[in-house]
Amino acid sequence: MKRLAVVILAAMSVFVGHATAQSFPERTITLINPYAAGGPADLLARTIAEGMSETLGRPVIVENRPGAGTAIGARAVALANPDGYTLFLGGSPSHVITPALMKDANYDGIKDFKPIATVANVPNVLVVPSTRAYKSVKELVAAAKEANGKMTFASIGVGSIPQFLGVLFQLRADVKLIDVPYKGAAPASVDLLGGRVDMAFLNVPGVLPQVQSGQLRALAVANATRAKAFPDTPTMAEAGYPSVAMSTWYGISAPARTPREVVNKLHAAIAQTLSMPKAREKIEAQGAEIFVKNPDDYAAYLQADAKLMLELIKAAQMIAN
């Protein structure tokens, strides 16, 4: 009888879950953004939420929960009810870097989430002051080897994508650089313009005006393909370093036990949103590129990203605090 009761309860659970997925969504969906309002991630989140609201016929609202290196927002979603009504906009920092470097993050960036779709990719570009003599990655590497550990690169603090790219570049090019951390891309750019640091990997949108004005020189894009904003700038692969590729990407996920039927509905809504001309125009106007992967491909992409990031954390001897 006990075994029969367990079977009946399991069957009822599957039936209820299936019925819930069929009627989804019945109320407002919340998309949590772990960054402050007004930034690039916020614009991306609101653009996607607006399109999803139209597609699903239910409101999708953005809730900003910044702080603790994205841990506050990530933890809120990891602990949320896995019903598809609480979603998360994340990337490498929230899913890999923060859990690895913060002892009290209290969530697993991979196990606690169900990937739904990647949505956008912001290319990073290797830039140097235009006053420097090197005009290619090859010349930069030669100068770095000649400097014998005295050349500097700007990063945006411990665990930032610019720092990881700097570490990765050193490993692949077999050079030694000095990491100069900044609190953001803006002050890093100021010191680049002043020639106080030698190089940096920064988001394309943040340095586009300075490159266009000739104040900074773009040597290569750390992306799988050339950036639309810099069509004449080669990729790091074209410059001879195919594994030095790391973009600032964003994806949307749900709590780990969210039903697959719900995940599929959400993915379809996101994909449809990103095919809308007005959504694409808003996103691309910020220098981002549409980057859509289905749930399974997103999960595989996240695993590969985590493997690389953890390798770099070990190589840079970063420690959790």
mmCIF file with all atom_site columns, N, CA, C and O in Angstrom, residues 49-70:
data_model
loop_
_atom_site.group_PDB
_atom_site.id
_atom_site.type_symbol
_atom_site.label_atom_id
_atom_site.label_alt_id
_atom_site.label_comp_id
_atom_site.label_asym_id
_atom_site.label_entity_id
_atom_site.label_seq_id
_atom_site.pdbx_PDB_ins_code
_atom_site.Cartn_x
_atom_site.Cartn_y
_atom_site.Cartn_z
_atom_site.occupancy
_atom_site.B_iso_or_equiv
_atom_site.pdbx_formal_charge
_atom_site.auth_seq_id
_atom_site.auth_comp_id
_atom_site.auth_asym_id
_atom_site.auth_atom_id
_atom_site.pdbx_PDB_model_num
ATOM 1  N N  . ALA A 1 49 ? 12.517 42.168 -21.283 1.00 0.00 ? 49 ALA A N  1
ATOM 2  C CA . ALA A 1 49 ? 11.275 42.076 -20.513 1.00 0.00 ? 49 ALA A CA 1
ATOM 3  C C  . ALA A 1 49 ? 10.105 42.660 -21.298 1.00 0.00 ? 49 ALA A C  1
ATOM 4  O O  . ALA A 1 49 ? 8.994  42.104 -21.309 1.00 0.00 ? 49 ALA A O  1
ATOM 5  N N  . GLU A 1 50 ? 10.347 43.764 -21.978 1.00 0.00 ? 50 GLU A N  1
ATOM 6  C CA . GLU A 1 50 ? 9.280  44.400 -22.770 1.00 0.00 ? 50 GLU A CA 1
ATOM 7  C C  . GLU A 1 50 ? 8.810  43.471 -23.888 1.00 0.00 ? 50 GLU A C  1
ATOM 8  O O  . GLU A 1 50 ? 7.611  43.293 -24.115 1.00 0.00 ? 50 GLU A O  1
ATOM 9  N N  . GLY A 1 51 ? 9.753  42.863 -24.585 1.00 0.00 ? 51 GLY A N  1
ATOM 10 C CA . GLY A 1 51 ? 9.398  41.951 -25.670 1.00 0.00 ? 51 GLY A CA 1
ATOM 11 C C  . GLY A 1 51 ? 8.707  40.696 -25.176 1.00 0.00 ? 51 GLY A C  1
ATOM 12 O O  . GLY A 1 51 ? 7.746  40.213 -25.785 1.00 0.00 ? 51 GLY A O  1
ATOM 13 N N  . MET A 1 52 ? 9.182  40.145 -24.057 1.00 0.00 ? 52 MET A N  1
ATOM 14 C CA . MET A 1 52 ? 8.563  38.948 -23.499 1.00 0.00 ? 52 MET A CA 1
ATOM 15 C C  . MET A 1 52 ? 7.134  39.223 -23.044 1.00 0.00 ? 52 MET A C  1
ATOM 16 O O  . MET A 1 52 ? 6.250  38.362 -23.161 1.00 0.00 ? 52 MET A O  1
ATOM 17 N N  . SER A 1 53 ? 6.898  40.424 -22.509 1.00 0.00 ? 53 SER A N  1
ATOM 18 C CA . SER A 1 53 ? 5.546  40.798 -22.089 1.00 0.00 ? 53 SER A CA 1
ATOM 19 C C  . SER A 1 53 ? 4.585  40.745 -23.267 1.00 0.00 ? 53 SER A C  1
ATOM 20 O O  . SER A 1 53 ? 3.459  40.237 -23.155 1.00 0.00 ? 53 SER A O  1
ATOM 21 N N  . GLU A 1 54 ? 5.020  41.253 -24.411 1.00 0.00 ? 54 GLU A N  1
ATOM 22 C CA . GLU A 1 54 ? 4.197  41.222 -25.622 1.00 0.00 ? 54 GLU A CA 1
ATOM 23 C C  . GLU A 1 54 ? 3.963  39.790 -26.084 1.00 0.00 ? 54 GLU A C  1
ATOM 24 O O  . GLU A 1 54 ? 2.846  39.405 -26.449 1.00 0.00 ? 54 GLU A O  1
ATOM 25 N N  . THR A 1 55 ? 5.007  38.988 -26.072 1.00 0.00 ? 55 THR A N  1
ATOM 26 C CA . THR A 1 55 ? 4.937  37.623 -26.590 1.00 0.00 ? 55 THR A CA 1
ATOM 27 C C  . THR A 1 55 ? 4.107  36.705 -25.700 1.00 0.00 ? 55 THR A C  1
ATOM 28 O O  . THR A 1 55 ? 3.313  35.899 -26.193 1.00 0.00 ? 55 THR A O  1
ATOM 29 N N  . LEU A 1 56 ? 4.292  36.821 -24.387 1.00 0.00 ? 56 LEU A N  1
ATOM 30 C CA . LEU A 1 56 ? 3.616  35.922 -23.453 1.00 0.00 ? 56 LEU A CA 1
ATOM 31 C C  . LEU A 1 56 ? 2.227  36.399 -23.039 1.00 0.00 ? 56 LEU A C  1
ATOM 32 O O  . LEU A 1 56 ? 1.429  35.629 -22.499 1.00 0.00 ? 56 LEU A O  1
ATOM 33 N N  . GLY A 1 57 ? 1.956  37.687 -23.256 1.00 0.00 ? 57 GLY A N  1
ATOM 34 C CA . GLY A 1 57 ? 0.651  38.213 -22.864 1.00 0.00 ? 57 GLY A CA 1
ATOM 35 C C  . GLY A 1 57 ? 0.513  38.441 -21.376 1.00 0.00 ? 57 GLY A C  1
ATOM 36 O O  . GLY A 1 57 ? -0.596 38.607 -20.861 1.00 0.00 ? 57 GLY A O  1
ATOM 37 N N  . ARG A 1 58 ? 1.608  38.430 -20.652 1.00 0.00 ? 58 ARG A N  1
ATOM 38 C CA . ARG A 1 58 ? 1.644  38.695 -19.217 1.00 0.00 ? 58 ARG A CA 1
ATOM 39 C C  . ARG A 1 58 ? 2.799  39.651 -18.930 1.00 0.00 ? 58 ARG A C  1
ATOM 40 O O  . ARG A 1 58 ? 3.821  39.626 -19.631 1.00 0.00 ? 58 ARG A O  1
ATOM 41 N N  . PRO A 1 59 ? 2.672  40.504 -17.899 1.00 0.00 ? 59 PRO A N  1
ATOM 42 C CA . PRO A 1 59 ? 3.758  41.437 -17.596 1.00 0.00 ? 59 PRO A CA 1
ATOM 43 C C  . PRO A 1 59 ? 5.044  40.713 -17.180 1.00 0.00 ? 59 PRO A C  1
ATOM 44 O O  . PRO A 1 59 ? 5.002  39.741 -16.422 1.00 0.00 ? 59 PRO A O  1
ATOM 45 N N  . VAL A 1 60 ? 6.154  41.197 -17.694 1.00 0.00 ? 60 VAL A N  1
ATOM 46 C CA . VAL A 1 60 ? 7.474  40.757 -17.245 1.00 0.00 ? 60 VAL A CA 1
ATOM 47 C C  . VAL A 1 60 ? 8.176  42.010 -16.737 1.00 0.00 ? 60 VAL A C  1
ATOM 48 O O  . VAL A 1 60 ? 8.415  42.945 -17.504 1.00 0.00 ? 60 VAL A O  1
ATOM 49 N N  . ILE A 1 61 ? 8.458  42.045 -15.449 1.00 0.00 ? 61 ILE A N  1
ATOM 50 C CA . ILE A 1 61 ? 9.057  43.233 -14.848 1.00 0.00 ? 61 ILE A CA 1
ATOM 51 C C  . ILE A 1 61 ? 10.502 42.964 -14.457 1.00 0.00 ? 61 ILE A C  1
ATOM 52 O O  . ILE A 1 61 ? 10.879 41.827 -14.190 1.00 0.00 ? 61 ILE A O  1
ATOM 53 N N  . VAL A 1 62 ? 11.309 44.021 -14.443 1.00 0.00 ? 62 VAL A N  1
ATOM 54 C CA . VAL A 1 62 ? 12.718 43.903 -14.054 1.00 0.00 ? 62 VAL A CA 1
ATOM 55 C C  . VAL A 1 62 ? 12.880 44.398 -12.628 1.00 0.00 ? 62 VAL A C  1
ATOM 56 O O  . VAL A 1 62 ? 12.399 45.472 -12.269 1.00 0.00 ? 62 VAL A O  1
ATOM 57 N N  . GLU A 1 63 ? 13.541 43.617 -11.825 1.00 0.00 ? 63 GLU A N  1
ATOM 58 C CA . GLU A 1 63 ? 13.843 44.007 -10.442 1.00 0.00 ? 63 GLU A CA 1
ATOM 59 C C  . GLU A 1 63 ? 15.351 44.027 -10.269 1.00 0.00 ? 63 GLU A C  1
ATOM 60 O O  . GLU A 1 63 ? 16.023 43.013 -10.463 1.00 0.00 ? 63 GLU A O  1
ATOM 61 N N  . ASN A 1 64 ? 15.892 45.193 -9.937  1.00 0.00 ? 64 ASN A N  1
ATOM 62 C CA . ASN A 1 64 ? 17.336 45.339 -9.741  1.00 0.00 ? 64 ASN A CA 1
ATOM 63 C C  . ASN A 1 64 ? 17.721 44.947 -8.319  1.00 0.00 ? 64 ASN A C  1
ATOM 64 O O  . ASN A 1 64 ? 17.182 45.493 -7.361  1.00 0.00 ? 64 ASN A O  1
ATOM 65 N N  . ARG A 1 65 ? 18.643 43.993 -8.207  1.00 0.00 ? 65 ARG A N  1
ATOM 66 C CA . ARG A 1 65 ? 19.159 43.591 -6.895  1.00 0.00 ? 65 ARG A CA 1
ATOM 67 C C  . ARG A 1 65 ? 20.688 43.554 -6.966  1.00 0.00 ? 65 ARG A C  1
ATOM 68 O O  . ARG A 1 65 ? 21.294 42.477 -6.970  1.00 0.00 ? 65 ARG A O  1
ATOM 69 N N  . PRO A 1 66 ? 21.307 44.734 -7.024  1.00 0.00 ? 66 PRO A N  1
ATOM 70 C CA . PRO A 1 66 ? 22.773 44.771 -7.128  1.00 0.00 ? 66 PRO A CA 1
ATOM 71 C C  . PRO A 1 66 ? 23.451 44.515 -5.796  1.00 0.00 ? 66 PRO A C  1
ATOM 72 O O  . PRO A 1 66 ? 22.816 44.541 -4.735  1.00 0.00 ? 66 PRO A O  1
ATOM 73 N N  . GLY A 1 67 ? 24.756 44.251 -5.875  1.00 0.00 ? 67 GLY A N  1
ATOM 74 C CA . GLY A 1 67 ? 25.557 44.120 -4.669  1.00 0.00 ? 67 GLY A CA 1
ATOM 75 C C  . GLY A 1 67 ? 26.233 42.782 -4.519  1.00 0.00 ? 67 GLY A C  1
ATOM 76 O O  . GLY A 1 67 ? 25.817 41.788 -5.114  1.00 0.00 ? 67 GLY A O  1
ATOM 77 N N  . ALA A 1 68 ? 27.323 42.786 -3.742  1.00 0.00 ? 68 ALA A N  1
ATOM 78 C CA . ALA A 1 68 ? 28.097 41.581 -3.431  1.00 0.00 ? 68 ALA A CA 1
ATOM 79 C C  . ALA A 1 68 ? 28.546 40.843 -4.683  1.00 0.00 ? 68 ALA A C  1
ATOM 80 O O  . ALA A 1 68 ? 28.492 39.617 -4.751  1.00 0.00 ? 68 ALA A O  1
ATOM 81 N N  . GLY A 1 69 ? 28.995 41.602 -5.668  1.00 0.00 ? 69 GLY A N  1
ATOM 82 C CA . GLY A 1 69 ? 29.504 40.974 -6.895  1.00 0.00 ? 69 GLY A CA 1
ATOM 83 C C  . GLY A 1 69 ? 28.473 40.133 -7.612  1.00 0.00 ? 69 GLY A C  1
ATOM 84 O O  . GLY A 1 69 ? 28.810 39.083 -8.169  1.00 0.00 ? 69 GLY A O  1
ATOM 85 N N  . THR A 1 70 ? 27.223 40.553 -7.601  1.00 0.00 ? 70 THR A N  1
ATOM 86 C CA . THR A 1 70 ? 26.052 39.898 -8.216  1.00 0.00 ? 70 THR A CA 1
ATOM 87 C C  . THR A 1 70 ? 25.468 38.789 -7.342  1.00 0.00 ? 70 THR A C  1
ATOM 88 O O  . THR A 1 70 ? 24.459 38.181 -7.690  1.00 0.00 ? 70 THR A O  1
#
